[in-house]
Short mmCIF file of C-alpha atoms and ligand atoms in Angstrom, two decimals:
data_model
loop_
_atom_site.label_atom_id
_atom_site.label_comp_id
_atom_site.label_asym_id
_atom_site.label_seq_id
_atom_site.Cartn_x
_atom_site.Cartn_y
_atom_site.Cartn_z
CA UNK A 1 -6.47 15.38 17.36
CA UNK A 2 -3.65 17.24 15.65
CA UNK A 3 -3.52 20.44 17.69
CA UNK A 4 -1.07 23.22 16.88
CA UNK A 5 2.33 22.38 18.19
CA UNK A 6 3.40 24.37 21.24
CA UNK A 7 6.93 25.54 20.62
CA UNK A 8 9.02 25.52 23.81
CA UNK A 9 11.04 28.59 24.78
CA UNK A 10 14.64 27.52 24.22
CA UNK A 11 16.31 29.95 26.64
CA UNK A 12 15.60 33.27 28.23
CA UNK A 13 16.46 35.34 25.15
CA UNK A 14 15.91 33.23 22.06
CA UNK A 15 12.42 32.02 21.22
CA UNK A 16 12.17 29.28 18.60
CA UNK A 17 10.33 30.29 15.42
CA UNK A 18 6.90 28.64 15.38
CA UNK A 19 6.50 25.96 12.79
CA UNK A 20 4.35 26.87 9.78
CA UNK A 21 0.97 25.17 10.11
CA UNK A 22 -0.81 23.03 7.50
CA UNK A 23 -4.45 22.07 7.31
CA UNK A 24 -5.71 19.44 4.84
CA UNK A 25 -9.37 18.93 4.05
CA UNK A 26 -10.14 15.59 2.42
CA UNK A 27 -12.96 14.66 0.05
CA UNK A 28 -13.75 11.36 -1.67
CA UNK A 29 -12.50 7.84 -1.19
CA UNK A 30 -10.22 6.12 1.33
CA UNK A 31 -7.33 6.44 -1.11
CA UNK A 32 -7.62 10.20 -0.67
CA UNK A 33 -7.66 9.81 3.12
CA UNK A 34 -4.46 7.76 2.82
CA UNK A 35 -2.94 10.35 0.46
CA UNK A 36 -3.75 13.16 2.93
CA UNK A 37 -1.96 11.17 5.64
CA UNK A 38 1.04 10.91 3.32
CA UNK A 39 0.96 14.65 2.63
CA UNK A 40 0.79 15.42 6.35
CA UNK A 41 3.72 13.02 6.87
CA UNK A 42 5.78 14.58 4.09
CA UNK A 43 5.14 18.12 5.31
CA UNK A 44 5.73 17.25 8.98
CA UNK A 45 9.15 15.90 7.94
CA UNK A 46 9.80 19.33 6.39
CA UNK A 47 8.99 21.27 9.55
CA UNK A 48 5.24 21.86 9.19
CA UNK A 49 2.83 21.37 12.08
CA UNK A 50 -0.53 19.79 11.16
CA UNK A 51 -3.59 21.61 12.51
CA UNK A 52 -7.22 20.52 12.51
CA UNK A 53 -8.91 23.77 11.41
CA UNK A 54 -8.31 26.09 8.47
CA UNK A 55 -8.60 29.26 10.54
CA UNK A 56 -5.26 31.04 10.33
CA UNK A 57 -3.34 28.05 8.91
CA UNK A 58 -0.23 28.97 6.90
CA UNK A 59 -1.05 26.31 4.30
CA UNK A 60 -4.51 25.04 3.39
CA UNK A 61 -4.75 22.04 1.06
CA UNK A 62 -8.01 20.69 -0.33
CA UNK A 63 -7.61 17.06 -1.39
CA UNK A 64 -10.33 16.54 -3.95
CA UNK A 65 -12.44 13.90 -5.69
CA UNK A 66 -13.68 13.95 -9.30
CA UNK A 67 -15.79 10.82 -9.43
CA UNK A 68 -19.15 12.59 -9.69
CA UNK A 69 -20.04 16.14 -10.58
CA UNK A 70 -21.50 16.90 -7.14
CA UNK A 71 -18.14 16.02 -5.52
CA UNK A 72 -16.54 18.77 -7.62
CA UNK A 73 -19.35 21.28 -7.04
CA UNK A 74 -18.90 20.91 -3.28
CA UNK A 75 -15.18 21.58 -3.56
CA UNK A 76 -15.71 24.68 -5.70
CA UNK A 77 -18.11 26.05 -3.07
CA UNK A 78 -15.73 25.16 -0.28
CA UNK A 79 -12.76 26.82 -1.99
CA UNK A 80 -14.73 30.08 -1.98
CA UNK A 81 -15.58 29.68 1.70
CA UNK A 82 -11.98 28.97 2.67
CA UNK A 83 -11.04 32.50 1.60
CA UNK A 84 -12.44 33.79 4.88
CA UNK A 85 -9.91 31.79 6.89
CA UNK A 86 -6.89 33.04 4.94
CA UNK A 87 -4.28 35.36 6.37
CA UNK A 88 -2.56 37.60 3.77
CA UNK A 89 0.27 35.08 3.39
CA UNK A 90 -1.76 31.84 3.55
CA UNK A 91 -1.07 29.47 0.66
CA UNK A 92 -4.01 27.50 -0.71
CA UNK A 93 -3.46 24.36 -2.78
CA UNK A 94 -5.80 21.96 -4.54
CA UNK A 95 -4.66 18.33 -4.70
CA UNK A 96 -6.15 14.97 -5.76
CA UNK A 97 -8.31 13.86 -8.66
CA UNK A 98 -10.04 17.17 -9.40
CA UNK A 99 -6.64 18.89 -9.47
CA UNK A 100 -5.41 16.26 -11.92
CA UNK A 101 -8.52 16.58 -14.08
CA UNK A 102 -8.70 20.36 -14.29
CA UNK A 103 -5.01 21.27 -13.98
CA UNK A 104 -4.33 24.98 -14.53
CA UNK A 105 -8.05 25.64 -15.07
CA UNK A 106 -8.28 25.68 -11.24
CA UNK A 107 -5.78 28.55 -11.09
CA UNK A 108 -7.77 30.53 -13.64
CA UNK A 109 -11.04 30.15 -11.78
CA UNK A 110 -9.86 30.46 -8.17
CA UNK A 111 -7.35 33.30 -7.99
CA UNK A 112 -6.53 32.63 -4.33
CA UNK A 113 -5.20 29.15 -5.21
CA UNK A 114 -1.43 28.91 -5.78
CA UNK A 115 -0.89 25.18 -6.21
CA UNK A 116 -2.60 22.45 -8.21
CA UNK A 117 -1.04 19.05 -7.53
CA UNK A 118 -2.21 15.66 -8.85
CA UNK A 119 -1.99 12.34 -6.95
CA UNK A 120 1.56 11.56 -8.16
CA UNK A 121 3.02 14.97 -7.25
CA UNK A 122 2.95 15.04 -3.45
CA UNK A 123 6.68 14.45 -2.96
CA UNK A 124 7.29 17.88 -4.48
CA UNK A 125 4.91 19.65 -2.08
CA UNK A 126 7.58 21.14 0.25
CA UNK A 127 9.48 22.72 -2.66
CA UNK A 128 6.27 23.83 -4.41
CA UNK A 129 5.21 25.53 -1.17
CA UNK A 130 8.59 27.29 -0.97
CA UNK A 131 8.00 28.60 -4.48
CA UNK A 132 4.43 29.63 -3.70
CA UNK A 133 5.69 31.61 -0.72
CA UNK A 134 7.69 33.70 -3.22
CA UNK A 135 4.48 34.42 -5.11
CA UNK A 136 4.79 31.73 -7.81
CA UNK A 137 1.93 29.50 -8.95
CA UNK A 138 2.33 25.86 -9.95
CA UNK A 139 0.46 23.06 -11.65
CA UNK A 140 2.02 19.61 -11.09
CA UNK A 141 -0.03 16.95 -12.82
CA UNK A 142 2.46 14.59 -14.45
CA UNK A 143 2.01 10.91 -13.69
CA UNK A 144 4.96 9.23 -12.03
CA UNK A 145 4.64 5.48 -12.42
CA UNK A 146 7.43 4.83 -9.92
CA UNK A 147 5.86 6.96 -7.19
CA UNK A 148 4.68 5.02 -4.14
CA UNK A 149 5.87 7.50 -1.49
CA UNK A 150 8.10 4.83 0.07
CA UNK A 151 10.27 7.49 1.74
CA UNK A 152 7.32 9.13 3.49
CA UNK A 153 6.03 8.09 6.91
CA UNK A 154 2.28 8.65 6.85
CA UNK A 155 0.87 10.67 9.71
CA UNK A 156 -2.24 8.74 10.71
CA UNK A 157 -5.26 10.25 12.36
CA UNK A 158 -7.78 7.40 12.35
CA UNK A 159 -7.94 5.91 15.83
CA UNK A 160 -7.85 2.16 15.34
CA UNK A 161 -7.13 1.23 11.74
CA UNK A 162 -4.56 2.13 9.13
CA UNK A 163 -5.27 2.72 5.43
CA UNK A 164 -2.45 1.22 3.38
CA UNK A 165 -2.30 1.95 -0.36
CA UNK A 166 -0.88 -1.14 -2.06
CA UNK A 167 -1.65 -0.20 -5.65
CA UNK A 168 -2.19 3.10 -7.46
CA UNK A 169 -4.10 3.80 -10.68
CA UNK A 170 -6.43 1.60 -12.74
CA UNK A 171 -6.11 -0.36 -16.00
CA UNK A 172 -9.83 -1.04 -16.41
CA UNK A 173 -11.71 1.43 -18.54
CA UNK A 174 -15.28 1.34 -17.24
CA UNK A 175 -17.06 3.74 -19.56
CA UNK A 176 -18.51 5.95 -16.81
CA UNK A 177 -15.32 6.32 -14.80
CA UNK A 178 -12.86 9.22 -14.61
CA UNK A 179 -10.38 7.42 -12.33
CA UNK A 180 -8.09 5.98 -15.05
CA UNK A 181 -7.65 9.59 -16.28
CA UNK A 182 -7.03 11.10 -12.84
CA UNK A 183 -4.93 8.36 -11.28
CA UNK A 184 -3.19 6.90 -14.32
CA UNK A 185 -2.20 3.30 -15.05
CA UNK A 186 -2.18 0.57 -12.44
CA UNK A 187 1.04 -0.12 -10.51
CA UNK A 188 1.64 -2.09 -7.33
CA UNK A 189 3.94 -1.47 -4.38
CA UNK A 190 6.51 -4.14 -3.60
CA UNK A 191 5.22 -6.69 -1.11
CA UNK A 192 8.13 -6.25 1.36
CA UNK A 193 7.45 -2.48 1.44
CA UNK A 194 3.79 -3.08 2.30
CA UNK A 195 4.73 -5.59 5.00
CA UNK A 196 7.23 -3.15 6.50
CA UNK A 197 4.55 -0.47 6.71
CA UNK A 198 2.14 -2.92 8.34
CA UNK A 199 4.81 -3.77 10.94
CA UNK A 200 5.20 -0.03 11.67
CA UNK A 201 1.44 0.23 12.08
CA UNK A 202 1.55 -2.47 14.76
CA UNK A 203 4.39 -0.60 16.51
CA UNK A 204 2.10 2.46 16.58
CA UNK A 205 -0.44 0.37 18.50
CA UNK A 206 -2.95 -0.38 15.73
CA UNK A 207 -4.19 -3.88 14.95
CA UNK A 208 -6.37 -3.40 11.86
CA UNK A 209 -5.23 -2.55 8.33
CA UNK A 210 -7.23 -1.82 5.20
CA UNK A 211 -5.33 -2.49 1.97
CA UNK A 212 -6.29 0.01 -0.70
CA UNK A 213 -6.28 -0.06 -4.48
CA UNK A 214 -8.62 0.85 -7.29
CA UNK A 215 -8.82 -2.84 -8.25
CA UNK A 216 -6.92 -4.05 -5.24
CA UNK A 217 -7.17 -7.79 -5.96
CA UNK A 218 -5.35 -7.37 -9.29
CA UNK A 219 -2.31 -6.44 -7.14
CA UNK A 220 0.88 -7.79 -8.66
CA UNK A 221 4.36 -6.54 -7.84
CA UNK A 222 6.06 -8.69 -10.46
CA UNK A 223 6.80 -11.49 -7.99
CA UNK A 224 3.68 -11.68 -5.82
CA UNK A 225 -0.07 -11.55 -6.39
CA UNK A 226 -2.88 -10.46 -4.07
CA UNK A 227 -3.09 -13.93 -2.48
CA UNK A 228 0.58 -13.63 -1.44
CA UNK A 229 -0.06 -10.15 -0.13
CA UNK A 230 -3.04 -11.21 2.00
CA UNK A 231 -1.05 -14.06 3.51
CA UNK A 232 2.01 -11.89 4.17
CA UNK A 233 0.06 -9.03 5.75
CA UNK A 234 -2.14 -11.42 7.70
CA UNK A 235 0.95 -13.07 9.16
CA UNK A 236 2.39 -9.86 10.63
CA UNK A 237 2.57 -10.25 14.39
CA UNK A 238 -0.01 -8.07 16.14
CA UNK A 239 -2.39 -7.73 13.16
CA UNK A 240 -5.86 -8.96 14.12
CA UNK A 241 -7.93 -7.64 11.24
CA UNK A 242 -7.15 -7.29 7.54
CA UNK A 243 -9.63 -5.72 5.13
CA UNK A 244 -9.26 -4.48 1.55
CA UNK A 245 -11.13 -2.27 -0.87
CA UNK A 246 -12.19 -2.23 -3.68
CA UNK A 247 -11.75 -5.45 -5.62
CA UNK A 248 -12.91 -6.14 -9.18
CA UNK A 249 -15.00 -9.33 -9.65
CA UNK A 250 -12.76 -10.48 -12.53
CA UNK A 251 -9.65 -10.60 -10.34
CA UNK A 252 -10.95 -13.08 -7.78
CA UNK A 253 -8.87 -16.10 -8.68
CA UNK A 254 -9.38 -19.25 -6.63
CA UNK A 255 -5.93 -18.54 -5.17
CA UNK A 256 -7.13 -15.20 -3.79
CA UNK A 257 -10.32 -16.67 -2.36
CA UNK A 258 -8.34 -19.52 -0.82
CA UNK A 259 -5.89 -17.06 0.77
CA UNK A 260 -8.79 -15.09 2.17
CA UNK A 261 -10.48 -18.19 3.54
CA UNK A 262 -7.37 -19.55 5.23
CA UNK A 263 -5.80 -16.36 6.62
CA UNK A 264 -7.60 -15.98 9.92
CA UNK A 265 -6.99 -12.25 10.30
CA UNK A 266 -8.69 -11.46 6.96
CA UNK A 267 -12.23 -10.37 7.86
CA UNK A 268 -15.36 -12.06 6.50
CA UNK A 269 -16.49 -9.11 4.42
CA UNK A 270 -16.02 -8.20 0.77
CA UNK A 271 -17.07 -4.98 -0.86
CA UNK A 272 -17.71 -6.24 -4.39
CA UNK A 273 -18.79 -3.48 -6.80
CA UNK A 274 -21.56 -4.77 -9.06
CA UNK A 275 -22.67 -1.50 -10.75
CA UNK A 276 -25.59 -3.17 -12.54
CA UNK A 277 -27.42 -6.48 -12.54
CA UNK A 278 -28.03 -6.45 -16.27
CA UNK A 279 -25.60 -8.11 -18.66
CA UNK A 280 -26.40 -5.65 -21.47
CA UNK A 281 -25.79 -2.68 -19.17
CA UNK A 282 -22.60 -4.22 -17.82
CA UNK A 283 -21.46 -4.51 -21.42
CA UNK A 284 -22.13 -0.81 -22.11
CA UNK A 285 -20.31 -0.01 -18.86
CA UNK A 286 -17.38 -2.19 -20.05
CA UNK A 287 -17.34 -3.99 -16.71
CA UNK A 288 -16.06 -7.16 -18.45
CA UNK A 289 -18.38 -9.62 -16.62
CA UNK A 290 -21.96 -10.77 -17.06
CA UNK A 291 -24.68 -11.05 -14.44
CA UNK A 292 -24.08 -14.80 -14.35
CA UNK A 293 -20.33 -14.38 -13.90
CA UNK A 294 -20.90 -11.96 -11.02
CA UNK A 295 -23.23 -14.49 -9.37
CA UNK A 296 -20.73 -17.25 -9.95
CA UNK A 297 -18.03 -15.17 -8.25
CA UNK A 298 -20.33 -14.60 -5.26
CA UNK A 299 -21.11 -18.32 -5.06
CA UNK A 300 -17.40 -19.27 -5.04
CA UNK A 301 -16.73 -16.78 -2.26
CA UNK A 302 -19.66 -17.86 -0.14
CA UNK A 303 -18.82 -21.52 -0.39
CA UNK A 304 -15.23 -20.84 0.70
CA UNK A 305 -15.93 -18.29 3.45
CA UNK A 306 -18.80 -19.10 5.83
CA UNK A 307 -20.67 -16.07 7.18
CA UNK A 308 -19.28 -13.78 4.46
CA UNK A 309 -20.90 -10.32 4.34
CA UNK A 310 -21.17 -8.67 0.94
CA UNK A 311 -21.59 -4.99 0.16
CA UNK A 312 -21.55 -3.33 -3.23
CA UNK A 313 -21.65 -0.20 -5.43
CA UNK A 314 -24.54 0.36 -7.84
CA UNK A 315 -25.08 3.05 -10.48
CA UNK A 316 -28.60 4.07 -11.50
CA UNK A 317 -29.49 5.84 -14.74
CA UNK A 318 -26.47 4.93 -16.84
CA UNK A 319 -27.11 5.90 -20.50
CA UNK A 320 -29.68 3.68 -22.18
CA UNK A 321 -30.86 1.99 -18.97
CA UNK A 322 -34.21 0.39 -19.79
CA UNK A 323 -36.87 -0.49 -17.25
CA UNK A 324 -36.01 -4.19 -17.77
CA UNK A 325 -32.32 -3.55 -17.19
CA UNK A 326 -33.12 -1.65 -14.01
CA UNK A 327 -35.36 -4.52 -12.88
CA UNK A 328 -32.37 -6.84 -13.42
CA UNK A 329 -30.41 -4.70 -10.96
CA UNK A 330 -33.19 -4.99 -8.37
CA UNK A 331 -33.46 -8.74 -8.90
CA UNK A 332 -29.70 -9.23 -8.56
CA UNK A 333 -29.85 -7.36 -5.24
CA UNK A 334 -32.58 -9.74 -4.11
CA UNK A 335 -30.62 -12.75 -5.31
CA UNK A 336 -27.34 -11.82 -3.64
CA UNK A 337 -28.97 -10.23 -0.58
CA UNK A 338 -26.26 -7.63 -0.04
CA UNK A 339 -25.65 -6.48 3.51
CA UNK A 340 -25.45 -2.91 2.24
CA UNK A 341 -24.74 -0.87 -0.87
CA UNK A 342 -23.44 2.50 -1.94
CA UNK A 343 -25.89 3.69 -4.55
CA UNK A 344 -25.17 6.48 -7.03
CA UNK A 345 -27.04 8.35 -9.72
CA UNK A 346 -24.99 8.29 -12.91
CA UNK A 347 -22.97 11.47 -13.37
CA UNK A 348 -21.50 12.21 -16.81
CA UNK A 349 -17.77 12.93 -16.53
CA UNK A 350 -16.04 14.95 -19.22
CA UNK A 351 -13.91 12.81 -21.52
CA UNK A 352 -15.28 9.42 -20.43
CA UNK A 353 -16.69 7.09 -23.15
CA UNK A 354 -20.18 7.34 -21.60
CA UNK A 355 -20.35 11.00 -22.68
CA UNK A 356 -20.00 9.90 -26.30
CA UNK A 357 -23.03 7.62 -26.18
CA UNK A 358 -26.09 8.71 -28.21
CA UNK A 359 -27.90 11.74 -26.77
CA UNK A 360 -31.21 9.87 -26.78
CA UNK A 361 -29.79 7.32 -24.33
CA UNK A 362 -29.76 9.95 -21.57
CA UNK A 363 -32.20 8.99 -18.81
CA UNK A 364 -34.43 11.88 -17.68
CA UNK A 365 -33.74 13.13 -14.13
CA UNK A 366 -37.22 12.24 -12.85
CA UNK A 367 -36.84 8.63 -14.04
CA UNK A 368 -33.40 8.38 -12.42
CA UNK A 369 -34.75 9.82 -9.16
CA UNK A 370 -37.65 7.40 -9.10
CA UNK A 371 -35.47 4.37 -9.87
CA UNK A 372 -32.97 5.50 -7.27
CA UNK A 373 -35.68 5.55 -4.61
CA UNK A 374 -36.87 2.09 -5.58
CA UNK A 375 -33.33 0.77 -5.42
CA UNK A 376 -32.68 2.34 -2.01
CA UNK A 377 -35.92 0.85 -0.65
CA UNK A 378 -35.00 -2.60 -2.01
CA UNK A 379 -31.45 -2.55 -0.66
CA UNK A 380 -32.45 -1.16 2.75
CA UNK A 381 -35.26 -3.71 3.04
CA UNK A 382 -32.93 -6.64 2.41
CA UNK A 383 -30.30 -5.23 4.72
CA UNK A 384 -32.92 -4.85 7.46
CA UNK A 385 -34.06 -8.46 7.03
CA UNK A 386 -30.44 -9.67 7.12
CA UNK A 387 -29.81 -7.69 10.28
CA UNK A 388 -32.96 -8.87 12.07
CA UNK A 389 -31.86 -12.46 11.42
CA UNK A 390 -28.60 -11.72 13.22
CA UNK A 391 -30.20 -10.75 16.55
CA UNK A 392 -28.91 -12.93 19.36
CA UNK A 393 -25.61 -13.74 17.60
CA UNK A 394 -22.41 -13.36 19.55
CA UNK A 395 -19.66 -11.49 17.70
CA UNK A 396 -16.28 -9.91 18.26
CA UNK A 397 -16.23 -6.13 17.85
CA UNK A 398 -13.47 -3.55 17.80
CA UNK A 399 -14.33 -0.22 19.46
CA UNK A 400 -13.61 2.48 16.87
CA UNK A 401 -14.82 5.78 18.31
CA UNK A 402 -17.29 7.64 20.48
CA UNK A 403 -20.68 7.54 18.75
CA UNK A 404 -22.21 10.72 17.40
CA UNK A 405 -24.60 11.06 20.35
CA UNK A 406 -21.54 11.21 22.61
CA UNK A 407 -22.95 8.59 24.98
CA UNK A 408 -22.28 5.25 23.33
CA UNK A 409 -19.19 3.80 21.74
CA UNK A 410 -19.23 2.79 18.08
CA UNK A 411 -17.70 -0.58 17.32
CA UNK A 412 -17.43 -2.82 14.27
CA UNK A 413 -17.77 -6.55 13.81
CA UNK A 414 -15.46 -8.53 11.55
CA UNK A 415 -18.28 -8.66 8.98
CA UNK A 416 -18.50 -4.86 8.98
CA UNK A 417 -21.64 -4.33 11.02
CA UNK A 418 -21.80 -1.13 13.06
CA UNK A 419 -22.48 -2.02 16.69
CA UNK A 420 -23.18 0.51 19.47
CA UNK A 421 -21.90 -0.54 22.87
CA UNK A 422 -22.22 1.10 26.31
CA UNK A 423 -19.69 3.83 27.12
CA UNK A 424 -18.23 1.79 29.98
CA UNK A 425 -17.79 -1.35 27.86
CA UNK A 426 -14.18 -0.54 27.06
CA UNK A 427 -11.86 1.94 25.39
CA UNK A 428 -11.25 2.89 21.79
CA UNK A 429 -9.04 0.16 20.28
CA UNK A 430 -10.35 -2.59 22.59
CA UNK A 431 -11.81 -5.84 21.28
CA UNK A 432 -14.99 -7.07 22.97
CA UNK A 433 -17.33 -10.00 22.66
CA UNK A 434 -20.94 -8.82 22.43
CA UNK A 435 -24.37 -10.25 21.82
CA UNK A 436 -26.30 -8.42 19.10
CA UNK A 437 -29.24 -7.41 21.26
CA UNK A 438 -31.04 -4.83 19.13
CA UNK A 439 -31.08 -3.33 15.65
CA UNK A 440 -32.44 -0.22 14.01
CA UNK A 441 -32.39 -2.22 10.79
CA UNK A 442 -29.12 -0.56 9.81
CA UNK A 443 -27.00 -0.63 12.98
CA UNK A 444 -26.93 -2.84 16.07
CA UNK A 445 -26.74 -2.44 19.80
CA UNK A 446 -24.36 -4.88 21.44
CA UNK A 447 -24.49 -6.20 24.98
CA UNK A 448 -21.04 -7.19 26.23
CA UNK A 449 -20.79 -10.87 27.07
CA UNK A 450 -19.45 -11.39 30.55
CA UNK A 451 -16.58 -13.83 30.29
CA UNK A 452 -16.66 -16.60 32.90
CA UNK A 453 -13.45 -15.48 34.61
CA UNK A 454 -14.68 -11.86 34.78
CA UNK A 455 -17.63 -12.87 36.92
CA UNK A 456 -15.84 -12.68 40.21
CA UNK A 457 -15.28 -8.93 39.70
CA UNK A 458 -19.01 -8.27 39.45
CA UNK A 459 -21.34 -7.59 42.40
CA UNK A 460 -23.00 -10.75 43.65
CA UNK A 461 -26.46 -9.48 42.78
CA UNK A 462 -25.54 -9.39 39.09
CA UNK A 463 -24.00 -12.86 39.11
N1 LIG B 501 -21.37 8.34 -11.93
C1 LIG B 501 -21.90 7.72 -10.83
N2 LIG B 501 -21.21 6.86 -10.07
C2 LIG B 501 -19.93 6.61 -10.40
N3 LIG B 501 -19.01 5.81 -9.84
C3 LIG B 501 -17.88 5.89 -10.55
N4 LIG B 501 -18.05 6.75 -11.57
C4 LIG B 501 -19.32 7.21 -11.51
C5 LIG B 501 -20.08 8.09 -12.28
N5 LIG B 501 -19.58 8.70 -13.36
C6 LIG B 501 -19.29 4.95 -8.67
C7 LIG B 501 -19.08 3.48 -8.98
C8 LIG B 501 -17.80 3.17 -8.26
C9 LIG B 501 -17.88 4.10 -7.08
C10 LIG B 501 -16.60 4.36 -6.39
O1 LIG B 501 -18.40 5.30 -7.63
O2 LIG B 501 -20.15 2.75 -8.43
O3 LIG B 501 -17.69 1.83 -7.86
FE1 LIG B 502 -13.20 3.19 -12.31
FE2 LIG B 502 -13.76 0.76 -13.33
FE3 LIG B 502 -11.21 1.38 -12.58
FE4 LIG B 502 -13.11 1.04 -10.71
S1 LIG B 502 -12.36 -0.55 -12.15
S2 LIG B 502 -11.60 2.72 -10.81
S3 LIG B 502 -14.92 1.86 -11.72
S4 LIG B 502 -12.37 2.31 -14.27
#
């Protein structure tokens, strides 16, 4: 995708110096993917050429996640492995949430790392790299509440959709979560800046945008709220699909739901993190809503948006989780009938309030594992039933990429279902109308619907 740049020979004697190459490996959430695109953009503007493999790169950056311990363990292992791709002068940097969390501790433990840069420090990357080339080491982890990287043109690698950060940081303080520590307080980009970026995305040939924020629907730039933003982005000429992630249930005002329902390009899917179905657990998690309030939010959405698909995040084994509380989570899944869920075993994060809860509240690993399995079975079962009921429906899909088997194309419906279509059904970036003709329970196969006026192009035997 982003192959090393071939530098042309300028004349018969002088050969242009090759650009230094940069490779970025990204872990974690979509916000990190968007941040990596910003870093590539910033560095490309300073003469670096992005490459898609670490082998021999002049700069290797690892953009990290800190949300669960296993995310950090993977990065530590990977940092060791990356050593084998280094040339003597390769600079290795660690960026993102783990960099913010551990700061200079990364430099102490990984001697081949020269830079540790948190999510608000990417504008300084070119100058930090210049310093690192002289043998210096840096930790840049100050928050910058004004930083939205407005002067950087992101270098996008996803084929059909653009990730657009509209808000950085988080003002909630869920007791399990490290994000407020690693990404700082909430701040929103100005609406006209977001709209301008969306217009650029259309000029680049993309028609789908995903608006990103930690609690994206609490977006407020001082003059506009999330409802204004949805309407403004949805009205950009050439945009056919608008999605957003992740909202907080408490920030779904009727205004926001109304904007979603009446802006035709906003897709009929909401990822609505629930975390637990038990009011007492939600209280210990400091989620600031009850089971009933969550259900009420779902009901308001469903009555305003027909055919709405709902997905969620759920944590199992949070401190003090009783069998009854866990059962409440299962029963809420059955009541809402989520289309899918990301499910996580609780991971204690240093410094979060959950780590200060009584020792005896810790749930033994075997209990967590067993509950996790029950939850997965429940969620997958419901999702399968939902999907079986959809067979025969006709939907619009956008072809996103070649499927993993290399033979089919992977497409997505507006309500976020993965649909496999035949390789000759179209090209990446095309919209198609398909009938959902089969399902594995998790994904669909789609049979393209032959439009009436396409018929004449088909052999008579088929017509
Ligand atoms: N342990 C397990 N899961 C967590 N999440 C956030 N923090 C933790 C943690 N400490 C989950 C939440 C959140 C998602 C992005 O990650 O479900 O919505
Ligand atoms: Fe973490 Fe809660 Fe903020 Fe989400 S809303 S980022 S879970 S603190």
